[in-house]
Short mmCIF file of C-alpha atoms in Angstrom, two decimals:
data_model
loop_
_atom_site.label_atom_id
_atom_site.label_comp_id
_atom_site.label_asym_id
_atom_site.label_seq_id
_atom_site.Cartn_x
_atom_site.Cartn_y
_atom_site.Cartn_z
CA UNK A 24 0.00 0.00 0.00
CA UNK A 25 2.88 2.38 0.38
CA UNK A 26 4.42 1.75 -2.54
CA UNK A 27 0.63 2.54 -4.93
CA UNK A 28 0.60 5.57 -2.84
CA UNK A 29 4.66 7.05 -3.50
CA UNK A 30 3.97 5.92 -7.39
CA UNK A 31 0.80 8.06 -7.27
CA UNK A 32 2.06 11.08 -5.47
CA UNK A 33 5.47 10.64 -7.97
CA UNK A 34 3.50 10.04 -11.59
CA UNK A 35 0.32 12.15 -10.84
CA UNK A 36 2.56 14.92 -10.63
CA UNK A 37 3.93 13.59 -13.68
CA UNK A 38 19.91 38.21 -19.44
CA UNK A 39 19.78 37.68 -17.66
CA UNK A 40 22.29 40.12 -17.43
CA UNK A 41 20.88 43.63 -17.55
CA UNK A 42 20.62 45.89 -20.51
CA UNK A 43 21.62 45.92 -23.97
CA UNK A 44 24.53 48.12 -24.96
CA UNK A 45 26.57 48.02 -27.91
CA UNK A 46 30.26 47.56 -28.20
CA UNK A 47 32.87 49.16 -30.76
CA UNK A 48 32.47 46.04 -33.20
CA UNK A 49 28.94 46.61 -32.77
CA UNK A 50 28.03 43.18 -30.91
CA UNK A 51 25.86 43.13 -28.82
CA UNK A 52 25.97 42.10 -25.08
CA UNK A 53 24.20 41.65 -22.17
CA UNK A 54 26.11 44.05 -19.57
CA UNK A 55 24.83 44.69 -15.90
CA UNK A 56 22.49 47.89 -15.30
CA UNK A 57 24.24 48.85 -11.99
CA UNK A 58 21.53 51.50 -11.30
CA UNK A 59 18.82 48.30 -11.62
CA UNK A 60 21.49 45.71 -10.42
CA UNK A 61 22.36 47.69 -7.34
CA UNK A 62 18.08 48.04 -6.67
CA UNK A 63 17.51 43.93 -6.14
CA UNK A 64 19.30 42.06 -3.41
CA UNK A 65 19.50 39.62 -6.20
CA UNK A 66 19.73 39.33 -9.83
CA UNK A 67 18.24 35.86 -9.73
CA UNK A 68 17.29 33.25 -8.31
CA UNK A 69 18.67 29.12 -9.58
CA UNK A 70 16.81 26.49 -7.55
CA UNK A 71 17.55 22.75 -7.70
CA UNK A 72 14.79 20.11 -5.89
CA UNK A 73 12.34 17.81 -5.79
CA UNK A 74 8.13 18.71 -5.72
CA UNK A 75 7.94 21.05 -3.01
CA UNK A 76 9.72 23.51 -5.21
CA UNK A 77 8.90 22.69 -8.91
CA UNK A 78 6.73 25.26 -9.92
CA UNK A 79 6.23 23.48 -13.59
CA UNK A 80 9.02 21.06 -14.88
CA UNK A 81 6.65 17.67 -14.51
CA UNK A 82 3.78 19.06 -16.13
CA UNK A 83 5.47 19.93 -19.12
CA UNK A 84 7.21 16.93 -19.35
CA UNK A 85 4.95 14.87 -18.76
CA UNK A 86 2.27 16.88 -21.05
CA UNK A 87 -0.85 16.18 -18.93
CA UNK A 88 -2.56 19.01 -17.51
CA UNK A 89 -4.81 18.94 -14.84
CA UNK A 90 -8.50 20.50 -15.04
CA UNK A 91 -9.50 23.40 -14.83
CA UNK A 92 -11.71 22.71 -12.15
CA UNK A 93 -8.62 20.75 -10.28
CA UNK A 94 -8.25 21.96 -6.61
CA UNK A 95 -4.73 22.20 -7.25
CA UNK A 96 -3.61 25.83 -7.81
CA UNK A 97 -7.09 26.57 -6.95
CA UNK A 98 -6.28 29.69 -3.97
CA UNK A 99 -3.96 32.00 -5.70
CA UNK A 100 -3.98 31.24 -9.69
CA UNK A 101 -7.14 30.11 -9.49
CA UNK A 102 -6.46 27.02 -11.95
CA UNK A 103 -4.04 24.71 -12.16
CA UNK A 104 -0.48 26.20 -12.25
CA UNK A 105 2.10 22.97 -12.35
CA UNK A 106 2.65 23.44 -8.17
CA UNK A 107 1.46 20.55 -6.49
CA UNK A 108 -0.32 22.77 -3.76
CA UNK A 109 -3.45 25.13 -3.62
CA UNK A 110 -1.20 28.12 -4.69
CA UNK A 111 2.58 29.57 -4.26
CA UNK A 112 5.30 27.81 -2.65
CA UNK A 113 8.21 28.80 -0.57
CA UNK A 114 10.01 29.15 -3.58
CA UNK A 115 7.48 31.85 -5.13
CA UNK A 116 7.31 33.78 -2.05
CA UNK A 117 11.22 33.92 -1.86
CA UNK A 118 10.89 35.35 -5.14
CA UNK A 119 8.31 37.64 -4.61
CA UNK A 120 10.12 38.75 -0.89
CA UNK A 121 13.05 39.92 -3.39
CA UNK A 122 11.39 41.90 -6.60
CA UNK A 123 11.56 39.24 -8.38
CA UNK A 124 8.98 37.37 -10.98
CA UNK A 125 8.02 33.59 -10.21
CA UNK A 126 10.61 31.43 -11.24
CA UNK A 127 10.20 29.68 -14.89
CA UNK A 128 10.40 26.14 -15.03
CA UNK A 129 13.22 25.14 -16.83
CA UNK A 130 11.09 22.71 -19.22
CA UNK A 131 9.24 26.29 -20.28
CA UNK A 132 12.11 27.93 -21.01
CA UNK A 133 12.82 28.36 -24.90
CA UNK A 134 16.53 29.41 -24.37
CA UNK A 135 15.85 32.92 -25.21
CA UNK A 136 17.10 35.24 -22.45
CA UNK A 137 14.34 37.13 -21.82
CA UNK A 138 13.22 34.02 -19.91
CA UNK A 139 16.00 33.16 -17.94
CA UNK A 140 16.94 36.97 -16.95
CA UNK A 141 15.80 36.49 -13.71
CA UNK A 142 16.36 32.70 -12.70
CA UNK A 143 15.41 29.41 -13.79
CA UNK A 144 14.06 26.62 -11.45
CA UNK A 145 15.14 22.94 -12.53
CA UNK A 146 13.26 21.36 -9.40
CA UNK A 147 10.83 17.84 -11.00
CA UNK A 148 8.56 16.43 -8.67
CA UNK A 149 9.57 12.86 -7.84
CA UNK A 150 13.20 13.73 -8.06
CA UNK A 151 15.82 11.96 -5.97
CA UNK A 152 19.25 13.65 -4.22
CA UNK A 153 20.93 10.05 -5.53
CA UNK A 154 20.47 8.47 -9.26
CA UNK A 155 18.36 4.90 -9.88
CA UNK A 156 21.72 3.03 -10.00
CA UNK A 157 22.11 3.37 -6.32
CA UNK A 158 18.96 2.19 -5.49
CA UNK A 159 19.20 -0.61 -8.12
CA UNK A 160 22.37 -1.97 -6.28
CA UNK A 161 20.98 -2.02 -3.24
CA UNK A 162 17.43 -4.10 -3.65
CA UNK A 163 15.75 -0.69 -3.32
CA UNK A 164 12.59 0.49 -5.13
CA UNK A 165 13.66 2.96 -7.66
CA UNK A 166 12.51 6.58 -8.22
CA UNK A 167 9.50 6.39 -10.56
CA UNK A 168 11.95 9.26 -12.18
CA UNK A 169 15.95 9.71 -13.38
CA UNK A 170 15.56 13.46 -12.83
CA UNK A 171 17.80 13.41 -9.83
CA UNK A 172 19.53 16.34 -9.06
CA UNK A 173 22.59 15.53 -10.62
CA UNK A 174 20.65 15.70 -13.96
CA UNK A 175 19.13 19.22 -12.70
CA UNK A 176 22.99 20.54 -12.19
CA UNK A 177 23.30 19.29 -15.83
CA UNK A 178 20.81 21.46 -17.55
CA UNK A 179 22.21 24.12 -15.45
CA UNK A 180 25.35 23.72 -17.25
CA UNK A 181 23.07 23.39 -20.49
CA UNK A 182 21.61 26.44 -20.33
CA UNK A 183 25.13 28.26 -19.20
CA UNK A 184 26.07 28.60 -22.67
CA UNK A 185 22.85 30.28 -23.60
CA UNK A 186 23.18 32.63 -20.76
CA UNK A 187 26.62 33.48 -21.57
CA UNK A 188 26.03 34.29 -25.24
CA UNK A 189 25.35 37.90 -26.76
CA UNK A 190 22.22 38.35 -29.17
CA UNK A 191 24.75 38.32 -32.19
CA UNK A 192 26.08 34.76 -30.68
CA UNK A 193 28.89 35.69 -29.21
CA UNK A 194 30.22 34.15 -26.16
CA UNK A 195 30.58 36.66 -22.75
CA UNK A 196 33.88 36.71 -20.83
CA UNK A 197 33.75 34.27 -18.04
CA UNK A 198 34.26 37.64 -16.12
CA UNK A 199 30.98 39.08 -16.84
CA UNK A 200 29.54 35.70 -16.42
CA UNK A 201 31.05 35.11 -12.71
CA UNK A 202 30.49 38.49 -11.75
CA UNK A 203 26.40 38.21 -12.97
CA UNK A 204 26.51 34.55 -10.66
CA UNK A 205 27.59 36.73 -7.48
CA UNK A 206 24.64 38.86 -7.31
CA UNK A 207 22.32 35.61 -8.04
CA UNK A 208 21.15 33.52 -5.02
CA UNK A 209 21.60 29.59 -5.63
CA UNK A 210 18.97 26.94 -4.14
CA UNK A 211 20.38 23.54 -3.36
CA UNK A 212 17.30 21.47 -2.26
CA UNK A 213 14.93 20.66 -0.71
CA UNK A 214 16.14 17.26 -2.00
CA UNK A 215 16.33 13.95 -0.54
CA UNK A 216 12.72 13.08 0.58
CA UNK A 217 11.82 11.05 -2.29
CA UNK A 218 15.32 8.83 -1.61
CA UNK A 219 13.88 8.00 2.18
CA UNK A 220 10.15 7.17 0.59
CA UNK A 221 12.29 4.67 -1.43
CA UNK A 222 13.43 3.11 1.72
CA UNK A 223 10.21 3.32 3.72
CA UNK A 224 8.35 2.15 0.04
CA UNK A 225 10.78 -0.96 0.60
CA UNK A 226 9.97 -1.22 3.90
CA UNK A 227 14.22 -0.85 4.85
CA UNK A 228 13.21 1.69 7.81
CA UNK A 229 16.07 -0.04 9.34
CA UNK A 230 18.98 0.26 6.90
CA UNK A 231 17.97 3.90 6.17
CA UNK A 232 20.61 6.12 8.16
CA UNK A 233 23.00 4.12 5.68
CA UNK A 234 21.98 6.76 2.65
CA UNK A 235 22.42 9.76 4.46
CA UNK A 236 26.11 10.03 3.77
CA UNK A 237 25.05 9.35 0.41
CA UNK A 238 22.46 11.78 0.21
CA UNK A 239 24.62 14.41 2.05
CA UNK A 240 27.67 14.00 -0.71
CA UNK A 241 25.37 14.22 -3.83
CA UNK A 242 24.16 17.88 -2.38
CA UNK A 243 27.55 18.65 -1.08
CA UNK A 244 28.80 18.02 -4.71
CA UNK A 245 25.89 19.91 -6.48
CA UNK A 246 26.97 22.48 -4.40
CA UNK A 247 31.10 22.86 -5.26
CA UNK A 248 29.75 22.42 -8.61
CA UNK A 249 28.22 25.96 -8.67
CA UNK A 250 30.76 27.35 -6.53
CA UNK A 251 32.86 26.21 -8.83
CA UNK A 252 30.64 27.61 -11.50
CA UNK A 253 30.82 31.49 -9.95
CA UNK A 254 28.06 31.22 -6.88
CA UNK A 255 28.90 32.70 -4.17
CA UNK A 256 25.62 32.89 -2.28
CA UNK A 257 23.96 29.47 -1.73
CA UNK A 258 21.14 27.99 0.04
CA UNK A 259 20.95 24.06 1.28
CA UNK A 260 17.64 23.65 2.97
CA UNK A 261 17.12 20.59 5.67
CA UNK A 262 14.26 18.09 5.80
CA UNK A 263 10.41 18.25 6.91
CA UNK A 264 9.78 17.05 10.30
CA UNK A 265 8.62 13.83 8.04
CA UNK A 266 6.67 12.01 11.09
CA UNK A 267 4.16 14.53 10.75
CA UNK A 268 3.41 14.04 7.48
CA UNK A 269 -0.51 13.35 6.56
CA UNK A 270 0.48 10.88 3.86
CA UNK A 271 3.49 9.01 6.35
CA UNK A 272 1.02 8.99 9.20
CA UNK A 273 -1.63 7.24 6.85
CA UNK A 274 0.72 4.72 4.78
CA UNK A 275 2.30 3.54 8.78
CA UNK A 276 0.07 3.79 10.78
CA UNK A 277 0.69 2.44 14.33
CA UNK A 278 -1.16 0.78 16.98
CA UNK A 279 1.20 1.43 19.33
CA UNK A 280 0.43 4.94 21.82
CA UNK A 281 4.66 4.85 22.26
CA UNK A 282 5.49 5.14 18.77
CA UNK A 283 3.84 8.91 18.40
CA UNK A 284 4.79 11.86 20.54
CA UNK A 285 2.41 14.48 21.74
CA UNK A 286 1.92 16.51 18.85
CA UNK A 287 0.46 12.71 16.88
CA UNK A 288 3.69 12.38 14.54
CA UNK A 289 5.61 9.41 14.18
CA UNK A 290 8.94 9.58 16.37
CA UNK A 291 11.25 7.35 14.70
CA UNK A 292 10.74 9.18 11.37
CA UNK A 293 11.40 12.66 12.64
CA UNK A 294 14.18 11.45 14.06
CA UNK A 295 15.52 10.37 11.34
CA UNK A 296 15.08 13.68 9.96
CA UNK A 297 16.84 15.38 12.82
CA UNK A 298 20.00 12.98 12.40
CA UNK A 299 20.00 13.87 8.42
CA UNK A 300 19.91 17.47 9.06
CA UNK A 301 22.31 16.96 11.53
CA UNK A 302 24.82 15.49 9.49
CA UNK A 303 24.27 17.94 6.54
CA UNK A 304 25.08 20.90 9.03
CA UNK A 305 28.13 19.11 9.61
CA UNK A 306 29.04 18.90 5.61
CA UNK A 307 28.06 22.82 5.33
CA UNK A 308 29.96 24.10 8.36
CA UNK A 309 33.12 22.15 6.35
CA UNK A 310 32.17 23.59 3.17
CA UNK A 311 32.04 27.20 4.57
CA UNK A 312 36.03 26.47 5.79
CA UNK A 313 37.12 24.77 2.42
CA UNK A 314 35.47 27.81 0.28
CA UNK A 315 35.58 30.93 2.46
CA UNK A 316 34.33 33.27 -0.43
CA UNK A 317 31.27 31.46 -0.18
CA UNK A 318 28.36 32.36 1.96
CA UNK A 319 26.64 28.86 2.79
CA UNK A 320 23.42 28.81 4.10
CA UNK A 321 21.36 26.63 5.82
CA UNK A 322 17.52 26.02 5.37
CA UNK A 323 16.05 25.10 9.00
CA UNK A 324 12.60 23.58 7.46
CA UNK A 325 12.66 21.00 10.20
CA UNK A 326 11.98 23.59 12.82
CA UNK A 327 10.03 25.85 11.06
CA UNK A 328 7.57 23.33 9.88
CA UNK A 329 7.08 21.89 13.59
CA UNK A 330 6.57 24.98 15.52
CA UNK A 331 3.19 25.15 13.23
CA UNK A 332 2.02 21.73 14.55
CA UNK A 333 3.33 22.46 17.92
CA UNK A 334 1.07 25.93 18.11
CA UNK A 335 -1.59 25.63 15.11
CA UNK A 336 -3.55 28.11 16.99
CA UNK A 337 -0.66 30.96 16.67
CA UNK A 338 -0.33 31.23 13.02
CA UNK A 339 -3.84 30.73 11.85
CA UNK A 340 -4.55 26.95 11.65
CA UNK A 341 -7.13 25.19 13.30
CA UNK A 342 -6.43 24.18 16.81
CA UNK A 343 -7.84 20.66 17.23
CA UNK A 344 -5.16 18.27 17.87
CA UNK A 345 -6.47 15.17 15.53
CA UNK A 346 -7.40 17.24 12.75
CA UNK A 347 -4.18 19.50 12.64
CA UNK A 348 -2.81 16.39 11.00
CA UNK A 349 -5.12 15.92 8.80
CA UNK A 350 -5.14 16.99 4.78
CA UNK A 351 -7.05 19.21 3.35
CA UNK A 352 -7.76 17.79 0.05
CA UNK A 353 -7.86 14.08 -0.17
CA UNK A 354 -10.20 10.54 0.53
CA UNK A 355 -11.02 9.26 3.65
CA UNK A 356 -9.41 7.72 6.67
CA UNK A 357 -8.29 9.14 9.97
CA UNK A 358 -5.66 11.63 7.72
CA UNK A 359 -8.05 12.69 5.21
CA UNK A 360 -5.71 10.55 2.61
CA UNK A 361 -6.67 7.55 1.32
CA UNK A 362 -4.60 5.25 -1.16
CA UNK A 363 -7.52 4.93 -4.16
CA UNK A 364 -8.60 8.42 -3.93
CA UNK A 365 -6.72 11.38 -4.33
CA UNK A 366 -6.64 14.75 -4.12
CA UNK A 367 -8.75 15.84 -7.39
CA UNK A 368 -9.78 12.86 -8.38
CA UNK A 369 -12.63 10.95 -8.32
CA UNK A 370 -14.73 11.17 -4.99
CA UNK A 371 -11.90 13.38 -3.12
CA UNK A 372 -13.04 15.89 -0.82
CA UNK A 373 -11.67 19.52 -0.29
CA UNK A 374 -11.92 20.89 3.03
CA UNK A 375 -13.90 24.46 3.24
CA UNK A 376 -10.52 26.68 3.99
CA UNK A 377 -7.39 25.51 3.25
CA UNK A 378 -6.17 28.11 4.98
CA UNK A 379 -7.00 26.53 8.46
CA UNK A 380 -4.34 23.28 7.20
CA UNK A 381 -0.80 22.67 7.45
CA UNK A 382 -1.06 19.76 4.70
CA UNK A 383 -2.70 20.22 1.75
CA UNK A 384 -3.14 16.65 -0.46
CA UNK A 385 -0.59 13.88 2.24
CA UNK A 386 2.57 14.50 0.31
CA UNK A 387 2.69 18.57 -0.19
CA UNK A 388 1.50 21.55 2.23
CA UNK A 389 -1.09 24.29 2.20
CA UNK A 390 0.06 28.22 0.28
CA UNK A 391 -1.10 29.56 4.02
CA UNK A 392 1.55 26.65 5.56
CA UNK A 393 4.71 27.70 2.55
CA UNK A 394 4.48 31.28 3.39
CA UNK A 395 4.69 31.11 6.82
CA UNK A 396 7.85 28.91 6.47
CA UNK A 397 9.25 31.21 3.47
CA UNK A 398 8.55 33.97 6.24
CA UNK A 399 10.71 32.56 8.70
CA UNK A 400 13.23 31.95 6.65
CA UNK A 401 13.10 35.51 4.62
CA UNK A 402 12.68 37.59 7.82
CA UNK A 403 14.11 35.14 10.46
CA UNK A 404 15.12 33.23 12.26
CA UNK A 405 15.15 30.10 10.33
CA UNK A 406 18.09 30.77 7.92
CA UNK A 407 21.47 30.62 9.29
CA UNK A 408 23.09 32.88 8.32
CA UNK A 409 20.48 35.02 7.29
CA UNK A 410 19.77 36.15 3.61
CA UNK A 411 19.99 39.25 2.32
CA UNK A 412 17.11 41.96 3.33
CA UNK A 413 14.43 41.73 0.91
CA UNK A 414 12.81 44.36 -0.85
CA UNK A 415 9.32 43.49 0.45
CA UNK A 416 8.22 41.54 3.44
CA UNK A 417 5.71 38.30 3.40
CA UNK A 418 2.18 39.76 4.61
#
């Protein structure tokens, strides 16, 4: 039964550098603005992860839309948008916090730099930190797709040589090109749930704290890659408190009182999610000393996920205790998700405010539940160190 429901919530799912100015050989190139450079904190935004930040790469690849009348996008765009929530995520209020438009999916983008100008996001639902091989070695379920995130850092590079080129062709020095990647902020993650679903989908609870150093070097990687590449400014965001998950609550559920703590979620799992952030702290705080010019920082979305469950109440969620857990849009059972019917399809139910919910369909959260996280970590105190002040705060 876990494994139908991963393979659902996996396949349903399923410039840049200023102004023009002319040269003495009369090429063109794309130069920095420094009066409009100098006005946004950053240039762009680059973000790299899985579906709680893919704001459109599945749907066009897969080349199924969803409904109009689909629940999904159904708050802010009021129709479908290829986010696998109500409305925005934390990565479109990041955006928004900082001047800038709502990232384009990198499967939209036509190579034409009036697209990319202002950031590209390579996140696919279903993708995995770690490619299919490793979980083919091991006896482990593979990803229902190869769109891990060393594939993401590769149409990165893909798209470099677009983003480097004048309008007559024309390749830009890697000076101008560096110097554009300094003022851009860099996204590393959220990556790695869909690599422990694998696990728990195999039911291997037990052998999971084996992939962590796995799934720690393939971000650490990703990560010297763009250094390496001109970032200087990076963010690697930790894991969900994953025992309070709607869908992980349904798909193991437990008859035993011990196995939850007193918010309802599931304590081995978060846990586990507390030892894997733990040990990619340790990888930043080394990355920090072996690359000084960079400025590293770390995504707490552990914490800053758990203080909503812990005080619903505070931040505009309903209070009750059993139904705090619950999702909003899904089937039946005790979690409002149910393994045959799904959010927006057949007899699914929506609840009357998604506003009230922390989770919005078992796998994904709520718009009201994204910007209060892409709040904390905007204005404080969840990013360590802190980002850059942005232009406009997260009402």
């Amino acid at each position: 039964m876990v494994m139908i429901f991963i393979i659902f919530a996996i396949t349903f799912t399923y410039c840049f550098l200023g102004n023009v100015v002319s040269i003495s050989n009369g090429n063109e190139i794309f130069v920095r603005d420094e009066t409009y450079a100098n006005s946004l904190p950053y240039e762009a935004i680059f973000n790299f992860g899985d579906s709680i930040s893919d704001t459109g790469n599945v749907a066009a690849f897969s080349n199924k839309t969803m409904p109009d009348n689909s629940p999904y996008g159904s708050t802010y765009f009021k129709h479908p948008s290829g986010r696998l929530s109500n409305g925005r995520l934390i990565i479109d209020f990041i955006a928004e916090a900082y001047g800038l438009p709502f990232l384009p999916a990198y499967m939209n983008v036509n190579n034409s730099q009036v697209d990319m100008k202002k950031g590209v996001n390579f996140a696919f639902s279903g993708a995995s930190a770690l490619e299919k091989i490793y979980f083919a070695r091991r006896g482990i379920i593979e990803p229902q797709t190869d769109h891990s995130l060393s594939v993401q850092f590769e149409w990165f590079k893909k798209l470099k040589s677009f983003m480097c080129k004048s309008k007559k062709g024309f390749i830009i020095t890697p000076y101008i090109f560096c110097f554009y990647f300094k003022k851009s902020l860099f996204i590393v993650g959220e990556i790695g749930g869909n690599d422990v679903l694998q696990y728990i989908s195999s039911k291997k609870f037990t052998k999971i704290r084996k992939v962590v150093p796995y799934l720690v070097e393939s971000i650490t990687h990703t990560t010297i890659s763009l250094i390496k590449e001109g970032a200087v400014e990076l963010v690697i965001p930790g894991n969900f408190p994953i025992g309070c998950n709607a869908g992980v609550l349904t798909n193991l559920i437990s008859t035993k009182k011990e196995d939850y703590d007193e918010l309802g979620c599931l304590i081995a799992y978060n846990a586990f999610a507390e030892y894997y952030n733990e040990q990619l702290k340790n990888s930043i705080e080394t990355l920090r000393h072996k690359y000084p010019q960079a400025k590293i920082i770390y995504f707490d979305y552990y914490n800053n996920l758990k203080r909503l469950y812990q005080t619903p109440q505070q931040y505009g969620f309903i209070s009750d205790k059993e139904e705090i857990l619950k999702a909003c849009c899904g089937g039946s059972g005790p979690y409002h998700v149910n393994l045959e019917i799904f959010c927006g399809t057949g007899s699914s139910t929506v609840c009357p405010d998604p506003s009230k919910y922390i989770n919005w369909d078992g796998s994904h959260l709520t718009e009201a539940s994204y910007k209060l996280i892409a709040k904390g970590l905007v204005e404080g105190p969840f990013a360590n160190p802190s980002l850059k002040t942005p232009l406009f705060n997260i009402a």
